[in-house]
CSV table of C-alpha atoms in Angstrom, one decimal:
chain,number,residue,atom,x,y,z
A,1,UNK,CA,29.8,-134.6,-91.6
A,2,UNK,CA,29.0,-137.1,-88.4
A,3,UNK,CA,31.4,-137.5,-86.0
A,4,UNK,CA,31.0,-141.2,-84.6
A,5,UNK,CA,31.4,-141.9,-80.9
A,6,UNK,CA,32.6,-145.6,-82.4
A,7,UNK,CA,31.7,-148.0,-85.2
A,8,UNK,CA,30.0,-150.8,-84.1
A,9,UNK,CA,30.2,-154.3,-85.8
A,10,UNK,CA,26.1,-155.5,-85.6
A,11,UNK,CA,27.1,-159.1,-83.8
A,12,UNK,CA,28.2,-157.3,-80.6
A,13,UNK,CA,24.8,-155.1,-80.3
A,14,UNK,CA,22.0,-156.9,-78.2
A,15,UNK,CA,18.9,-157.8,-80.5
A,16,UNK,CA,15.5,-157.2,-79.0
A,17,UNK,CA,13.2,-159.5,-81.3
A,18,UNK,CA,9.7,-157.9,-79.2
A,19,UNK,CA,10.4,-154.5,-80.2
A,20,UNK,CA,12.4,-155.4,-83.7
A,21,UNK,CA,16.0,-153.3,-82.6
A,22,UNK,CA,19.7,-153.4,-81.6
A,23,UNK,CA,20.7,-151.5,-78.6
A,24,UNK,CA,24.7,-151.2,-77.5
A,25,UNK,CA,25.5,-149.2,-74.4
A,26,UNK,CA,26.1,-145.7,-74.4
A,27,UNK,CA,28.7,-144.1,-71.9
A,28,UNK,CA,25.7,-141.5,-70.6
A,29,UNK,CA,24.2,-145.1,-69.3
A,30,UNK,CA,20.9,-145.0,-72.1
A,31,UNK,CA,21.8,-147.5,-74.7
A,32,UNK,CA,22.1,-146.2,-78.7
A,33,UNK,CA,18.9,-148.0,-81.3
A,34,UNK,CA,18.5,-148.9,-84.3
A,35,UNK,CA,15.5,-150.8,-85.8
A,36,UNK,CA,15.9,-153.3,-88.4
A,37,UNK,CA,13.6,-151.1,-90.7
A,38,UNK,CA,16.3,-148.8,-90.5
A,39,UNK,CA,18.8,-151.2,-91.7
A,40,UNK,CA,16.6,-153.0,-94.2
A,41,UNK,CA,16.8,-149.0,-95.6
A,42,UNK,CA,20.5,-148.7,-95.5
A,43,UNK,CA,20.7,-146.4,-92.3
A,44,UNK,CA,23.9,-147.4,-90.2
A,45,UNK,CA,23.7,-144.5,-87.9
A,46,UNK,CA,22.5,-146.1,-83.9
A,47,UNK,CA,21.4,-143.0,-82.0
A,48,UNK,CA,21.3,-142.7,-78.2
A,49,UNK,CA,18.0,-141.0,-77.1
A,50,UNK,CA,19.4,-139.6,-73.8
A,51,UNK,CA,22.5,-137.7,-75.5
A,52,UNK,CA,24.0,-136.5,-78.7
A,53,UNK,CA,26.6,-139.5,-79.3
A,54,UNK,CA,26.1,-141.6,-82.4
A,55,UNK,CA,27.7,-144.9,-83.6
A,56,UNK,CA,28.6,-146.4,-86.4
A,57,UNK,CA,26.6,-149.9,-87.2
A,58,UNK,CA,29.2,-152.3,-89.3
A,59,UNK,CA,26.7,-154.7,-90.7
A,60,UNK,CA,26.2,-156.5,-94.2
A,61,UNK,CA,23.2,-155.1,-96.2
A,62,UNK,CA,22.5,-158.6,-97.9
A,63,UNK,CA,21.2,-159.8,-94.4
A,64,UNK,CA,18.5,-157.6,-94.0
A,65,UNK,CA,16.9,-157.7,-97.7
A,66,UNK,CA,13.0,-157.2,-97.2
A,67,UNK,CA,12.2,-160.6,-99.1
A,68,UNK,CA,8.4,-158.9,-99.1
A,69,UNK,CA,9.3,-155.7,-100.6
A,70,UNK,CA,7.8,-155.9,-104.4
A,71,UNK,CA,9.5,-152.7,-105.3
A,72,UNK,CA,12.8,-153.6,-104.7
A,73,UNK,CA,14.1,-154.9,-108.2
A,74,UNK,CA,17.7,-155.9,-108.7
A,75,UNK,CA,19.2,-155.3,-112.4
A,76,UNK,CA,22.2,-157.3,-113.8
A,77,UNK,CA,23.7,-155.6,-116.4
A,78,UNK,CA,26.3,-157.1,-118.5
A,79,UNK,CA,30.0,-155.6,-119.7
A,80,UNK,CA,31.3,-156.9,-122.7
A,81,UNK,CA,35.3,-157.2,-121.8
A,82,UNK,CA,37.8,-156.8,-124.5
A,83,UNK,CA,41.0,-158.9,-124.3
């Protein structure tokens, strides 16, 4: 189990549209990254590259759907509910 420096709602990290990531500053002075391929696949973990601390990314999932991903398929199925 992970042991998070802090958890990090997404609209306070900077977004670097050149290189695609978030950055939020790390205590050590680096900042901690995470690209939005990683959270397009569900990662929510921002590392720092210049120490071990780790944060939490709050962020919804439905804003970063790859709309050109073909193998993504969503299913609906239905429950019949008794009353």
């Amino acid at each position: 189990m992970s042991s998070f420096y802090d958890e990090i709602e997404i609209e306070d990290m900077d977004y670097n549209k050149e290189e695609d990531i978030y950055t939020y500053p790390c205590p050590c002075g680096d900042k901690f990254i995470i690209s939005t391929d990683e959270l397009i696949d569900g990662v929510d973990v921002a590392q720092c590259p210049s120490c071990s601390l780790i944060i939490k990314v709050i962020y919804d999932p439905d804003d970063f759907i790859d709309e050109n991903d073909e193998e993504t398929s969503f299913e609906v199925n239905s429950v019949p509910i008794t009353v």
